mmCIF file of C-alpha atoms in Angstrom:
data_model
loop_
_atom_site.group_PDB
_atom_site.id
_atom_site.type_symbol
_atom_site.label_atom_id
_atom_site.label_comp_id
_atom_site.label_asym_id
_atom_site.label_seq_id
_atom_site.Cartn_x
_atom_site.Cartn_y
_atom_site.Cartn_z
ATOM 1 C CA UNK A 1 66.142 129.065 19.911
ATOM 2 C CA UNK A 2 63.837 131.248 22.114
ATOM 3 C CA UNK A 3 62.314 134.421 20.324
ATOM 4 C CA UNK A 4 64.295 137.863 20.984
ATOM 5 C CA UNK A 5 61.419 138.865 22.373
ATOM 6 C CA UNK A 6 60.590 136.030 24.501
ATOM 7 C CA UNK A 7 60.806 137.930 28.094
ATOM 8 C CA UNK A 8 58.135 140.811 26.844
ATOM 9 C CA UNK A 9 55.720 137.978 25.266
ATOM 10 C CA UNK A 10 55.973 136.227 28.189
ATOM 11 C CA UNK A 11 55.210 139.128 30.544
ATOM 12 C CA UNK A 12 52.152 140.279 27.955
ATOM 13 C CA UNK A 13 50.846 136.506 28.118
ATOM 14 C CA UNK A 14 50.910 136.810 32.059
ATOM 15 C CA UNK A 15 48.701 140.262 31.197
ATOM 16 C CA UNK A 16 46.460 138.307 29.549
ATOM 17 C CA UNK A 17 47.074 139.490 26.077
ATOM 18 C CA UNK A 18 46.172 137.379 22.939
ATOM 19 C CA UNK A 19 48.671 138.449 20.393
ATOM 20 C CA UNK A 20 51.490 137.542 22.843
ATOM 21 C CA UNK A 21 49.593 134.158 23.398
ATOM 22 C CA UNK A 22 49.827 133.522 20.041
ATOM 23 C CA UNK A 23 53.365 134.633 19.254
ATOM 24 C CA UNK A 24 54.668 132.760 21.799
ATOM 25 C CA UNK A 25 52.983 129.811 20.956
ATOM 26 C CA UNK A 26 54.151 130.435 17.014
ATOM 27 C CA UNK A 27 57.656 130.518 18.251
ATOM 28 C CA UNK A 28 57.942 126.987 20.217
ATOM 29 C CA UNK A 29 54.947 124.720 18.107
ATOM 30 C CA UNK A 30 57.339 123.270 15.748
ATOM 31 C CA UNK A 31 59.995 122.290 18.563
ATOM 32 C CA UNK A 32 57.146 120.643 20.892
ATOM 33 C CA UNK A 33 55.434 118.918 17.733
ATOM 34 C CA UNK A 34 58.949 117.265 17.227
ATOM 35 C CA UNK A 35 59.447 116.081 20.545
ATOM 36 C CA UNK A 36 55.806 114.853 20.757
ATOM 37 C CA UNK A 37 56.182 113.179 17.781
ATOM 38 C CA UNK A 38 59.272 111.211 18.760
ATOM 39 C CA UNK A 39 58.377 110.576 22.229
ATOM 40 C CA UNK A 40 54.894 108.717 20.723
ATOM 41 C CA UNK A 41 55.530 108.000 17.044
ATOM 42 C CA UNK A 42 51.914 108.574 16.162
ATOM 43 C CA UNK A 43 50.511 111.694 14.516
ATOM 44 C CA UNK A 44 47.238 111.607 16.168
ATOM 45 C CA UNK A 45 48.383 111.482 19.381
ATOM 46 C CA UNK A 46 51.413 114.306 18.435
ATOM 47 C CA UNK A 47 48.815 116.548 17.747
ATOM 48 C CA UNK A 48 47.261 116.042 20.873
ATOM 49 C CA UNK A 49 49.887 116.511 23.252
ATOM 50 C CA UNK A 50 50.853 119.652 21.513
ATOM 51 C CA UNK A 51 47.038 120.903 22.120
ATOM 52 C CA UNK A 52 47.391 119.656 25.666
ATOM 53 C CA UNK A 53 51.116 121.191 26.281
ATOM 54 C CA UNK A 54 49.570 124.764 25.074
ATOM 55 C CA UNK A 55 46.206 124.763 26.619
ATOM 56 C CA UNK A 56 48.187 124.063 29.365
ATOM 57 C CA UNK A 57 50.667 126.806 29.048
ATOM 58 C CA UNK A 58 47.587 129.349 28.286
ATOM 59 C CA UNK A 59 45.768 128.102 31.695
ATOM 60 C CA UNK A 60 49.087 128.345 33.889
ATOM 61 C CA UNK A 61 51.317 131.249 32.311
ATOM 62 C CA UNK A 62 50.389 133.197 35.405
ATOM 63 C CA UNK A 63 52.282 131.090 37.504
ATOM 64 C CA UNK A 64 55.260 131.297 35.796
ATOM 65 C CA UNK A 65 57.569 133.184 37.841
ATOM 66 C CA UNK A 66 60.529 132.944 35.610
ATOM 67 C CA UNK A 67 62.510 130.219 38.345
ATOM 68 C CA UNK A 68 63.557 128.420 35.663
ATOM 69 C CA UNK A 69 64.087 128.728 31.855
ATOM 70 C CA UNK A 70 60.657 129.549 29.757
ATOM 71 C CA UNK A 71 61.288 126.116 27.755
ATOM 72 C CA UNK A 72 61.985 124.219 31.123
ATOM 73 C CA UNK A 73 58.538 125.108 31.979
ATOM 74 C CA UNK A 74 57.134 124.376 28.865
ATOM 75 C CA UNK A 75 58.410 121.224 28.563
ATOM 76 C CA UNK A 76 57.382 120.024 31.863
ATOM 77 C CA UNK A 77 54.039 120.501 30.558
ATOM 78 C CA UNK A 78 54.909 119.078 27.510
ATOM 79 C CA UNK A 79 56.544 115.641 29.307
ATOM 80 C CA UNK A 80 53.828 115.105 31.587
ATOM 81 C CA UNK A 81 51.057 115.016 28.376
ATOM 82 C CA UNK A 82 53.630 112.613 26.957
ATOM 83 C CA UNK A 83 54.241 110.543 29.664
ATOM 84 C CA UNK A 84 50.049 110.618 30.474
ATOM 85 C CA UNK A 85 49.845 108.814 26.934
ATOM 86 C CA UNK A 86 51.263 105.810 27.367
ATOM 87 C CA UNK A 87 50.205 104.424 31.426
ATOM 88 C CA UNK A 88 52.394 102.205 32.687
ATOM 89 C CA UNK A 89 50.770 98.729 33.465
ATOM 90 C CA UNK A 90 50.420 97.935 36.914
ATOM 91 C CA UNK A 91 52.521 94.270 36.956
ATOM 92 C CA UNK A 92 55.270 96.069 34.294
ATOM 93 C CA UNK A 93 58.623 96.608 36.820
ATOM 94 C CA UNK A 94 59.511 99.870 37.750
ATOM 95 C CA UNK A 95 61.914 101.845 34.931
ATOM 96 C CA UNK A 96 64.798 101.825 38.001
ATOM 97 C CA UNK A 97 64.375 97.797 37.329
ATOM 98 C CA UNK A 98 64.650 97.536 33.991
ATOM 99 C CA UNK A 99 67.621 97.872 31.680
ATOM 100 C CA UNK A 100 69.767 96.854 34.393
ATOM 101 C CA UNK A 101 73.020 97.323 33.994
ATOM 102 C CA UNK A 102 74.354 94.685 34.610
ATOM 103 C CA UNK A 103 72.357 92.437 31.547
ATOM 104 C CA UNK A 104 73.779 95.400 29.434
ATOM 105 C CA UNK A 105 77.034 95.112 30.157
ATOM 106 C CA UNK A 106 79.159 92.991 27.520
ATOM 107 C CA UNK A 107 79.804 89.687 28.514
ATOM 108 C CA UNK A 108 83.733 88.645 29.071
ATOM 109 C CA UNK A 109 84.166 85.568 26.744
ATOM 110 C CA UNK A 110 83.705 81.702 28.372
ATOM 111 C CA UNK A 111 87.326 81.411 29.081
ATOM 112 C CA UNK A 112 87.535 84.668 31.059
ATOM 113 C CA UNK A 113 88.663 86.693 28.471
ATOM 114 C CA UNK A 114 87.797 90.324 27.980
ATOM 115 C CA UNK A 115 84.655 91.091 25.323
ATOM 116 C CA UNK A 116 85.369 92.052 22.012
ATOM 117 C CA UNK A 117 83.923 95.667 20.975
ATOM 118 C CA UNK A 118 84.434 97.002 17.798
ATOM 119 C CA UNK A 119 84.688 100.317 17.662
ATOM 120 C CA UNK A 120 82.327 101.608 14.712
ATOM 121 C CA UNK A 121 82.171 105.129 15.397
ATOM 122 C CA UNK A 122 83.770 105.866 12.022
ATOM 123 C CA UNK A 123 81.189 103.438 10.018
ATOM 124 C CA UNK A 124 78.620 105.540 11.967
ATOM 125 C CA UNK A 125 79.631 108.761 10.009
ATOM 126 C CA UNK A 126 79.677 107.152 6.901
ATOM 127 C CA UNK A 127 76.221 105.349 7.540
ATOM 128 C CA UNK A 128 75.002 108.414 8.620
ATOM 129 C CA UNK A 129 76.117 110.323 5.140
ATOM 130 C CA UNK A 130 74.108 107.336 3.400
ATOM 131 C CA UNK A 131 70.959 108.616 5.482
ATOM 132 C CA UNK A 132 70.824 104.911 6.533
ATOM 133 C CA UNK A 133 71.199 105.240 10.602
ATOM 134 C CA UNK A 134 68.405 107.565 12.286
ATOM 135 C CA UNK A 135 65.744 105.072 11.293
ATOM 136 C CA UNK A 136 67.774 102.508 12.927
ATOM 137 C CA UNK A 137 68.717 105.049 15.735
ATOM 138 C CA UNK A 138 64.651 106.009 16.308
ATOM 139 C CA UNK A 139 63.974 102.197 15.922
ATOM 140 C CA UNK A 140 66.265 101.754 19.007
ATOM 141 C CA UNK A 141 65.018 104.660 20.701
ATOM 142 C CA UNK A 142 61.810 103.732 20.500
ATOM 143 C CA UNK A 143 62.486 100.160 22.017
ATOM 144 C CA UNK A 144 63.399 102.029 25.164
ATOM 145 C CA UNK A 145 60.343 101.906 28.160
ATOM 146 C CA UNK A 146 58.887 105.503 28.174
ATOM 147 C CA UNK A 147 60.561 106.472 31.393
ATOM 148 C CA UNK A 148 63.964 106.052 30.506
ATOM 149 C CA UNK A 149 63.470 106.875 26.818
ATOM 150 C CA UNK A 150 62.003 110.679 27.679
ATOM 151 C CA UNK A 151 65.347 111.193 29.382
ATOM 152 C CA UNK A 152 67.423 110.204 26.565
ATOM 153 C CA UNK A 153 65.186 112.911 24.475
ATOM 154 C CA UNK A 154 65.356 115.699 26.641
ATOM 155 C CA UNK A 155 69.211 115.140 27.202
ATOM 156 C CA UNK A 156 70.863 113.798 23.826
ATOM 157 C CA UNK A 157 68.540 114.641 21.603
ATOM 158 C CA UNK A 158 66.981 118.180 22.639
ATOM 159 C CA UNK A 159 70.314 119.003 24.583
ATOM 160 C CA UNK A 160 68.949 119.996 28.036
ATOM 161 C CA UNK A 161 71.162 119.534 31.076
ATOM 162 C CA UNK A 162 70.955 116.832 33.271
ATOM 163 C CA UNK A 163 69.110 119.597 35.721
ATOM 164 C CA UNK A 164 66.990 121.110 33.625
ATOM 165 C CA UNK A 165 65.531 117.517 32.619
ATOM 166 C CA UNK A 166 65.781 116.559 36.571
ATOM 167 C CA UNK A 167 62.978 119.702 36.976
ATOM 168 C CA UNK A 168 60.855 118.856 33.917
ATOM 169 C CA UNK A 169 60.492 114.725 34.976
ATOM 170 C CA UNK A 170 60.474 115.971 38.988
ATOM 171 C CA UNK A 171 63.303 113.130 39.096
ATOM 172 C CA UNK A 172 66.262 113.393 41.269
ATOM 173 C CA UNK A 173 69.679 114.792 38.816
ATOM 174 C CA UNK A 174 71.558 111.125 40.075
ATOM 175 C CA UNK A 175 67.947 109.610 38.650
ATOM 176 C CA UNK A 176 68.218 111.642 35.300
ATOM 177 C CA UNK A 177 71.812 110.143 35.235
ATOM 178 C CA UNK A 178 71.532 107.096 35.670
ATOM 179 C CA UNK A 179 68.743 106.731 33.137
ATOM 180 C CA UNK A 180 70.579 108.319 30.666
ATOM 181 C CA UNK A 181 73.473 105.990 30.994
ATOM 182 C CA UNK A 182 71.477 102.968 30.711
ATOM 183 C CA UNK A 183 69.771 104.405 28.020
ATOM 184 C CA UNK A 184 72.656 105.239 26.006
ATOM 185 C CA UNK A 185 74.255 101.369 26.897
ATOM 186 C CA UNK A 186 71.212 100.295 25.254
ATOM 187 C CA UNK A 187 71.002 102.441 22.356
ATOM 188 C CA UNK A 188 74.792 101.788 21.641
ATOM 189 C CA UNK A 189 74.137 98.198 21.939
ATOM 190 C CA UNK A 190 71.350 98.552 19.193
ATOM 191 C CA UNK A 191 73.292 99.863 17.117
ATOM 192 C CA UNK A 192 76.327 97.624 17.312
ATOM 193 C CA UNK A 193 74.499 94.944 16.504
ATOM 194 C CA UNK A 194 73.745 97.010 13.285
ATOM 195 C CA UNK A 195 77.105 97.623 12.296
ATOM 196 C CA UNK A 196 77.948 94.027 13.137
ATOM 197 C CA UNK A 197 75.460 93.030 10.760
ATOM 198 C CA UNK A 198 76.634 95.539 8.363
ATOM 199 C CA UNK A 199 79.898 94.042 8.483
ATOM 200 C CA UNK A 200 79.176 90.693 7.674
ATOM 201 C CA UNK A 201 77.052 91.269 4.728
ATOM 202 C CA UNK B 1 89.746 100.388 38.811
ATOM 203 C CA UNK B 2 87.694 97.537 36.805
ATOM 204 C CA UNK B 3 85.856 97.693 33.767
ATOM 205 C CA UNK B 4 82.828 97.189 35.374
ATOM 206 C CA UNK B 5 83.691 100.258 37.629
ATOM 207 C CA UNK B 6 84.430 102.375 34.423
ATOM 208 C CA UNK B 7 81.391 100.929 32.698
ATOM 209 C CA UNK B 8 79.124 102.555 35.311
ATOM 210 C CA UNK B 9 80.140 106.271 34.913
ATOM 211 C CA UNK B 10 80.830 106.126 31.285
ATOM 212 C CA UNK B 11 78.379 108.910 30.309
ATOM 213 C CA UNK B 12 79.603 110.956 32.971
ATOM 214 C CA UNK B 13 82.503 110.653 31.839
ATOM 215 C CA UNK B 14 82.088 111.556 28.478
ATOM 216 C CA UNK B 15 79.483 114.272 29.365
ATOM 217 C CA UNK B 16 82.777 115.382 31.654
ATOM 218 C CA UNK B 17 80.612 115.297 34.905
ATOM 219 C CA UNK B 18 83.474 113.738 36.879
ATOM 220 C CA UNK B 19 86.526 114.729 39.345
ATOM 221 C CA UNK B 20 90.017 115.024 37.285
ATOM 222 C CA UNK B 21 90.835 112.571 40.135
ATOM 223 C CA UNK B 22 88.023 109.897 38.534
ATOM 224 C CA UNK B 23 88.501 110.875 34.883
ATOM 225 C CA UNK B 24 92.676 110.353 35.160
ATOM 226 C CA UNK B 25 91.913 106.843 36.760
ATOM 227 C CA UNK B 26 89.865 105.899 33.615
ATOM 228 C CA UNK B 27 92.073 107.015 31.363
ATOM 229 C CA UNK B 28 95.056 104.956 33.232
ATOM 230 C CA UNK B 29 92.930 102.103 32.879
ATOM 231 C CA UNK B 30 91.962 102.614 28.905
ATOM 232 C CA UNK B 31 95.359 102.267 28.038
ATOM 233 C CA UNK B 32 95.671 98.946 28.803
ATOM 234 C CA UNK B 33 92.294 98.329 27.944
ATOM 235 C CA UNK B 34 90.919 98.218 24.303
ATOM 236 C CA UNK B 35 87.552 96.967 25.226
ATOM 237 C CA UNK B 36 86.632 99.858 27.552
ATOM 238 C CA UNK B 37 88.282 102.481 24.786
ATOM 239 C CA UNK B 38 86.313 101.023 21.865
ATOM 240 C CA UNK B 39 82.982 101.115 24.616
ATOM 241 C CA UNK B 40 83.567 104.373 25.706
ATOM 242 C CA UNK B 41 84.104 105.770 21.821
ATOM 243 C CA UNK B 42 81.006 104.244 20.839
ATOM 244 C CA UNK B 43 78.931 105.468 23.829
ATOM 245 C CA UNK B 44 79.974 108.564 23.053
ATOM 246 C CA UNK B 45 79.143 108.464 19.476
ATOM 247 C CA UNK B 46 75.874 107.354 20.404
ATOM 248 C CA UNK B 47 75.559 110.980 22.557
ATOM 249 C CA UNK B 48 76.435 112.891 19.551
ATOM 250 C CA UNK B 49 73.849 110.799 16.776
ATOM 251 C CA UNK B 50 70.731 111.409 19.078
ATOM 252 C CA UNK B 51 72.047 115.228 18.608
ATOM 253 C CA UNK B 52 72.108 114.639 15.468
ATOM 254 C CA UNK B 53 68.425 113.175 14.419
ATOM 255 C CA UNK B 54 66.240 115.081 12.052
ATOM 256 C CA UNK B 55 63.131 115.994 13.448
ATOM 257 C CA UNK B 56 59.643 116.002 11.940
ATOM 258 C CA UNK B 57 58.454 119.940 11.159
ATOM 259 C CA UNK B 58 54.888 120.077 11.789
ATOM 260 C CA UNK B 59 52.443 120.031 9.487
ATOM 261 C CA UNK B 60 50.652 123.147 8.291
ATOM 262 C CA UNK B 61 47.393 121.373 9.237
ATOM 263 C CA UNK B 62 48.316 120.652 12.685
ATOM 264 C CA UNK B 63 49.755 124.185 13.479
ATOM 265 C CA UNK B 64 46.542 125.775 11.962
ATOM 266 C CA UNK B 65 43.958 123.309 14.301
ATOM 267 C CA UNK B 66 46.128 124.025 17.287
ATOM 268 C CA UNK B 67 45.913 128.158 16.439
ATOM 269 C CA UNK B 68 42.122 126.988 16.403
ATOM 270 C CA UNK B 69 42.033 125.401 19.547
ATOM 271 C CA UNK B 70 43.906 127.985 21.186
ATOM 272 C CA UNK B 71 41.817 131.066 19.824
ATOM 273 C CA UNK B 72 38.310 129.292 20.562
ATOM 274 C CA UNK B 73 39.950 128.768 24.301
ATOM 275 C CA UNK B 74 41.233 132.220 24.504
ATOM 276 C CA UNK B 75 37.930 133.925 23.508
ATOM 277 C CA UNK B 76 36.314 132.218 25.917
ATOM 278 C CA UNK B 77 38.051 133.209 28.696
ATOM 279 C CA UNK B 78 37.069 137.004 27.403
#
């Protein structure tokens, strides 16, 4: 949640004053450390991107004109030092090329007939009561390529809008979509072959 | 419409980003369809476990070198 306050620090940042700096700074640290920390899994380079996000913020406050949401803003900065991490190699396809849907879409069975799916939403509850599923959930997250997974952060795990994520990546909102949805397909995927193995033994 | 039509706008679907036009054609379909029901219950479960992850607080270390950073930045720009 943004601080009370957060219009008045941000104004007194713009000024130039320390305190506000600070404050504001104290009130988003733990959110961005979280999302740093999930988007690269590795302490060392958490800790860097949430240096980079508010040295950032510090050096461009003043040109925050208040277009968009405070935490839109801050998270563009905050996506960019993630997504500067981890360079993608020039001969690795394009994230539009991978995960296509079609490969994730279950097969229909040799003689034509429709795939089985279970449905395991209700196992999920009860897995997630026995604390076993987000490692397996972050283990499938993390299998994602970067590009595709930092839209499945931003939108089902930090809960911003398909927009709001669309202005943080600079990616078209039908882009942001259809990333999400292949991202979920493969997540969900992950997962069923989980519960399918949780089944069986 | 086909599964593989439904398949394709399955999260906006359940994110409810679609016509009532689009959304009453899926549902005609899903009821004679247990695959796409069972896919499209799933998906959405998967929506609401990301939600649902625990994240890592940050260490007291980390938020104190940060607060470092920041300060020896800030009194340099005095």
């Amino acid at each position: 949640m943004p601080p009370e306050n957060e219009h008045t620090l941000i104004e007194a940042s713009r000024a130039g004053d320390s305190a506000a700096v600070e404050e504001l700074v104290r009130s988003y640290q733990g959110r961005v450390y979280g999302f740093a920390m999930r988007m690269c899994r590795n302490a060392e380079d958490a800790k860097d991107i949430l240096q980079e996000t508010f040295l950032g913020m510090i050096r461009s406050i003043r040109e925050f004109r208040g277009e968009s949401k405070f935490t839109t803003w801050l998270y563009r900065i905050a996506s960019n030092a993630c997504l500067k991490k981890r360079r993608r190699g020039v001969f690795e396809p394009e994230p539009e090329q991978e995960l296509s849907l079609d490969d994730l879409m279950p097969r229909a069975g040799p003689d034509g007939r429709k795939p089985e799916i279970a449905d395991w939403s209700e196992d999920a509850e009860r897995a997630l009561l026995r604390g076993e599923l987000s490692q397996q959930m972050e283990a499938a997250i993390d299998r994602l390529p970067p590009e595709v997974k930092i839209v499945l952060v931003l939108r089902d795990v930090e809960g911003f809008s398909a927009e709001e994520t669309a202005e943080m990546l600079k990616l078209s909102v039908p882009a942001v979509k259809s990333r999400l949805h292949r991202a979920r397909v493969f997540v969900r995927r992950e997962l069923s072959g989980y519960f399918q193995d949780q089944r069986k033994s | 419409m086909t599964c593989r039509d439904l398949f394709e706008r399955l999260s906006e679907y359940v994110d409810g980003e679609l016509s009532q036009e689009i959304c009453e054609e899926i549902q005609r379909h899903m009821e004679g369809c247990e695959p796409c029901v069972a896919f499209a219950k799933t998906l959405k479960k998967t929506a609401e476990l990301c939600r649902r992850l625990p994240s890592r607080p940050i260490p007291p270390e980390v938020a104190a070198d940060l607060r470092g950073v920041l300060v020896t930045h800030l009194s340099k720009r005095k």
